[in-house]
XYZ file of C-alpha atoms in Angstrom:
275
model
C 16.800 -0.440 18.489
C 14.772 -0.944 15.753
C 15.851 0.037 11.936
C 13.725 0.812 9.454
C 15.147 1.288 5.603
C 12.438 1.303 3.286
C 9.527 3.091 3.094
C 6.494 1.705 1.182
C 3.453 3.512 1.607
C 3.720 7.475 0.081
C 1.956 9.465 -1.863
C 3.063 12.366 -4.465
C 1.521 15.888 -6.048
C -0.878 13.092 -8.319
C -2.886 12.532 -5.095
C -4.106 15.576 -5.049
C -4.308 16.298 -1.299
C -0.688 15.369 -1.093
C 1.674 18.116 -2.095
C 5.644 16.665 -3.554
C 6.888 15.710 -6.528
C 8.592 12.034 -7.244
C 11.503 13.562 -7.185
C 10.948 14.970 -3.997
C 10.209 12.164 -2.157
C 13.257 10.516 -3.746
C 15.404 12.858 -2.609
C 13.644 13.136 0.834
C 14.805 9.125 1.245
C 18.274 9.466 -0.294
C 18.721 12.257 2.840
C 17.756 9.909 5.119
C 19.505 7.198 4.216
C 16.822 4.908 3.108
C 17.518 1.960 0.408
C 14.363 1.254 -1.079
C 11.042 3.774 -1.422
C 7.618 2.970 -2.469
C 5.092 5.378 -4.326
C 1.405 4.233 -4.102
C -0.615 7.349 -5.191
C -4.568 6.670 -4.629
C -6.438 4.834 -6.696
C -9.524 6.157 -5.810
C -13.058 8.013 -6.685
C -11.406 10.859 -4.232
C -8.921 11.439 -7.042
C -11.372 11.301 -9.821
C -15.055 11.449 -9.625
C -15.278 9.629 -13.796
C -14.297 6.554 -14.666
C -12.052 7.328 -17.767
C -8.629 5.925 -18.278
C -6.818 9.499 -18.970
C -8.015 10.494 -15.739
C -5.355 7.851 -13.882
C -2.743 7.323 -16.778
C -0.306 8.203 -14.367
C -0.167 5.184 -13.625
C 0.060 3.566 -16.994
C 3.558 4.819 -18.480
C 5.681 4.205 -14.426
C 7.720 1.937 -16.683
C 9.930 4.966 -17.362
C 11.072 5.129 -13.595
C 14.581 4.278 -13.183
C 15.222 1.327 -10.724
C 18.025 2.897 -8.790
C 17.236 6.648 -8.078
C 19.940 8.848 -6.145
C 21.029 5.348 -4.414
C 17.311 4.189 -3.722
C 15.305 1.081 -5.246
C 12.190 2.428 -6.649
C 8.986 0.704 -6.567
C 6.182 1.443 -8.485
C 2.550 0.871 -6.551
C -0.785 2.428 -5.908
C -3.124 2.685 -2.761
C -6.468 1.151 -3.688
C -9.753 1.674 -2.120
C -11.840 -1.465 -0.887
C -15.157 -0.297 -1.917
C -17.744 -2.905 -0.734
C -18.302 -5.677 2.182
C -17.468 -8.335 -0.653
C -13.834 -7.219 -1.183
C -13.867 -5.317 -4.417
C -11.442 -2.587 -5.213
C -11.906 0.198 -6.591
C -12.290 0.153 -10.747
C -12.495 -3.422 -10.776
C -16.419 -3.365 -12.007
C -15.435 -0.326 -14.420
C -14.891 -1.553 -17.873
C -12.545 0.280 -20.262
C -12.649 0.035 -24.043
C -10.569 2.669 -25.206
C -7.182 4.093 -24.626
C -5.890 7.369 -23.979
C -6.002 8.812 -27.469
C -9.167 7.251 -28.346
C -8.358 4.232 -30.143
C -10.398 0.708 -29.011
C -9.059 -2.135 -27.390
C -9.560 -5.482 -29.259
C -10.894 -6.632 -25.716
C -11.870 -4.044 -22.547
C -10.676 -4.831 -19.431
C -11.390 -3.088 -16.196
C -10.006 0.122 -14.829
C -8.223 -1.752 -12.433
C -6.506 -4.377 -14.793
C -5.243 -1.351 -16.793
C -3.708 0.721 -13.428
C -2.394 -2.438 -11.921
C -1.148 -4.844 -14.033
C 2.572 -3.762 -14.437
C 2.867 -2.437 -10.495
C 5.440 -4.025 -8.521
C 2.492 -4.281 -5.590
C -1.179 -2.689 -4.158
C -1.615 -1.815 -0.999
C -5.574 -1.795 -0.308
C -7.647 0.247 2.148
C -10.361 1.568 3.802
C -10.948 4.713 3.027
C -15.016 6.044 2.578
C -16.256 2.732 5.267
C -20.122 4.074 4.216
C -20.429 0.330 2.688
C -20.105 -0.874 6.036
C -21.903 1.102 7.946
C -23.621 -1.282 10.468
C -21.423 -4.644 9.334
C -20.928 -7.176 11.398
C -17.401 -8.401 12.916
C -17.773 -11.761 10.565
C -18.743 -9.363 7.497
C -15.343 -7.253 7.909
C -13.446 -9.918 8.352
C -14.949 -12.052 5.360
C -13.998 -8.457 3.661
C -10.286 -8.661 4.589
C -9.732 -12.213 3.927
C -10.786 -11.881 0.195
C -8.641 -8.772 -0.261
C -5.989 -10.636 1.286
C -7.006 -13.144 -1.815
C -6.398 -10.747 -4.461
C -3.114 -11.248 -6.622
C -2.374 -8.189 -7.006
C -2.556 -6.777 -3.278
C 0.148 -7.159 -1.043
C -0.365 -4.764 1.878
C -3.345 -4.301 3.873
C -3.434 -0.375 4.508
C -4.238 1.097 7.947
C -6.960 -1.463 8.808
C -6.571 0.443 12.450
C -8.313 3.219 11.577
C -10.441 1.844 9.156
C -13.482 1.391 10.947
C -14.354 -1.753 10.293
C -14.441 -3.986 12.938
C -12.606 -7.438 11.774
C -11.202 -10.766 13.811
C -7.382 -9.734 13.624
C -6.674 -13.120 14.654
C -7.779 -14.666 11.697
C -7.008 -12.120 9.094
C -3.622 -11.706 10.612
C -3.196 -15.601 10.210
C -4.553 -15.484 6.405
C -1.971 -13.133 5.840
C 0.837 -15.151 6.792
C -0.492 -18.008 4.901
C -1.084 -16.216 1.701
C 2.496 -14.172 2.655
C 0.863 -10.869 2.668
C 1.840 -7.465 5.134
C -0.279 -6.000 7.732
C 0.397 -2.263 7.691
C 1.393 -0.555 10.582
C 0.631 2.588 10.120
C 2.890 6.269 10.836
C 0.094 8.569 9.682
C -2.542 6.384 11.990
C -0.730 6.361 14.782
C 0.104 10.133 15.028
C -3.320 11.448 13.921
C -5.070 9.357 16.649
C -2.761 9.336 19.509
C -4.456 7.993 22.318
C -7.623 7.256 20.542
C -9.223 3.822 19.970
C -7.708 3.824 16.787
C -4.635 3.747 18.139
C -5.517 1.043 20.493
C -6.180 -0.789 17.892
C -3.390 -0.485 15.928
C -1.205 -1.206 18.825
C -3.009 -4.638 19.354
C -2.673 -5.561 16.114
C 0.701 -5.215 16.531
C 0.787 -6.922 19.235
C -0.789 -9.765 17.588
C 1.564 -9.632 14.980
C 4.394 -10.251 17.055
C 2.718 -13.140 18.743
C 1.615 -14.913 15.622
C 4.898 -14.224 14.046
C 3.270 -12.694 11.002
C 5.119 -9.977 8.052
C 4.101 -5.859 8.643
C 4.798 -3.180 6.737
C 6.107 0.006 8.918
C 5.106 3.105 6.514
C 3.995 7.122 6.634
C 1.820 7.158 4.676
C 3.494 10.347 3.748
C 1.711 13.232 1.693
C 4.433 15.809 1.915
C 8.329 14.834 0.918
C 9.004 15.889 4.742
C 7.719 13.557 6.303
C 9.688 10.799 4.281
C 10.769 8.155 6.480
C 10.093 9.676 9.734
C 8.069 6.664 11.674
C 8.565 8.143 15.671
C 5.514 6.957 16.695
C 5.481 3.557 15.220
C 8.571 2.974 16.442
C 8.246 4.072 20.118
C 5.147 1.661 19.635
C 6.906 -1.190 18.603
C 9.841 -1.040 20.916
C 7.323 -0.542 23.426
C 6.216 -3.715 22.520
C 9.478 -5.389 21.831
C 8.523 -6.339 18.494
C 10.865 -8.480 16.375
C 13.040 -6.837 13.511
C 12.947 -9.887 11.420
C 9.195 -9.539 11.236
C 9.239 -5.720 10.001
C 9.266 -6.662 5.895
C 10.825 -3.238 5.176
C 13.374 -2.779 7.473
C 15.747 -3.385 4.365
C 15.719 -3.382 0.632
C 16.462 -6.923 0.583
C 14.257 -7.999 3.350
C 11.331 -6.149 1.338
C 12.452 -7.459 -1.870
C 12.144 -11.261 -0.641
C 8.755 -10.089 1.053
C 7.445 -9.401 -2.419
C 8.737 -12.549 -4.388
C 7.287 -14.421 -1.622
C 3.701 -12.938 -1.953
C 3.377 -14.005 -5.833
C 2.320 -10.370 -6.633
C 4.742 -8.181 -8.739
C 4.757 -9.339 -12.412
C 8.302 -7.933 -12.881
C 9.790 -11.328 -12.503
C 13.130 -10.137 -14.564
C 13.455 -7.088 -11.971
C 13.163 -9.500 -8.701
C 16.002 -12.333 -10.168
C 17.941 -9.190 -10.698
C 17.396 -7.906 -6.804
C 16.789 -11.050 -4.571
């Protein structure tokens, strides 16, 4: 039987159509026993429709999280939208020259520098696919790869239900290379039971298995209920007889190495401290 100990993809009250507090959720994993827990609000035009720093300072000050809440490793992340066919995430092409009282920076950076650049890890995802409306297979697939090729990113999100069609062999393979997770997907899974999506997500698990390559098992959770509940994913990947050793979260430690390995988290004192 599969185990599962760490959930990496959730999302709290600052997401606007989710609905607990950070606390919450906490709590929610403590309950069920879970060792590590990711928050990755959205980082997204959904959240705000301006481009202005207050608007996502959330983000900014996550340094005051403790590590070690009620018995569960913390991580600090966001969920950012891929915006175009070229890879870009969301704020990258938004520069910001001020800070959150006003004062100028000696140098602006983008949006995205400022959200980003002291989060232990991104996950990025599809979420308005407009951009790709009509795309071709090599198009979404060039798309991935260069997100894949981001520093900062370490999960793809929910590239099942993205719509946008993609090679999964060769993104999948990319990832492994560049030591990246392929999400699989709670949320996906339930909401489109049966559907192609799910199809899809299945054979991309599939794949996964075959090619031996890192996922990411997550809810995608908007409400501190639904906290590390992953039936459907798991019934899928039993189903499947997927490998343990390949599910990056099914332990804080397992995770923890996941992350070192990718190059992305910039909290280099917190990972000698944890791996």
């Amino acid at each position: 039987m599969l185990q599962i100990l760490g959930d990496m993809h959730t999302h709290t009250l600052y997401s606007r159509h989710a609905y607990s507090t950070l606390q919450e959720n906490v709590t929610a994993a403590s309950e069920r026993g879970l060792e590590i827990l990711g928050s990755t609000d959205h980082f997204s035009p959904m959240i705000h429709a301006g481009h202005d720093l207050r608007d996502f300072q959330f983000f900014v000050n996550q340094g005051i999280w403790p590590r070690t809440w009620m018995g569960v490793t913390l991580l600090r992340g966001c969920e950012a939208d891929i915006v175009s066919l070229a890879g870009e995430l969301y704020g990258e092409d938004i520069l910001i020259s001020e800070n959150i009282v006003g004062n100028p920076y000696r140098e602006a950076r983008s949006l995205f520098d400022h959200i980003t650049s002291d989060l232990d890890y991104v996950i990025a995802s599809v979420h308005n696919r407009a951009f790709s409306e009509g795309a071709s297979v090599a198009e979404g697939t060039e798309m991935y790869l260069k997100v894949l090729d981001h520093p900062r990113v370490l999960v793809l999100g929910h590239t099942g239900r993205s719509g946008v069609a993609y090679d999964i062999d060769t993104v999948l393979a990319y990832a492994k290379e560049k030591h990246k997770l392929i999400e699989i997907n709670e949320h996906s899974l339930k909401m489109n039971g049966g559907s192609e999506p799910y199809a899809t997500c299945r054979k991309i698990a599939e794949r996964c298995a075959e090619l031996s390559v890192g996922i990411c098992v997550n809810t995608d959770a908007h409400i501190s209920t639904r906290i590390g509940e992953m039936p459907a994913a798991l019934d899928m990947l039993e189903e499947i007889d997927f490998p343990q050793e390949l599910i990056a979260n099914r332990g804080k430690q397992a995770f923890l190495e996941a992350l070192a390995a990718s190059g992305v988290c910039p909290d280099k004192k917190f990972l000698a401290t944890h791996v």
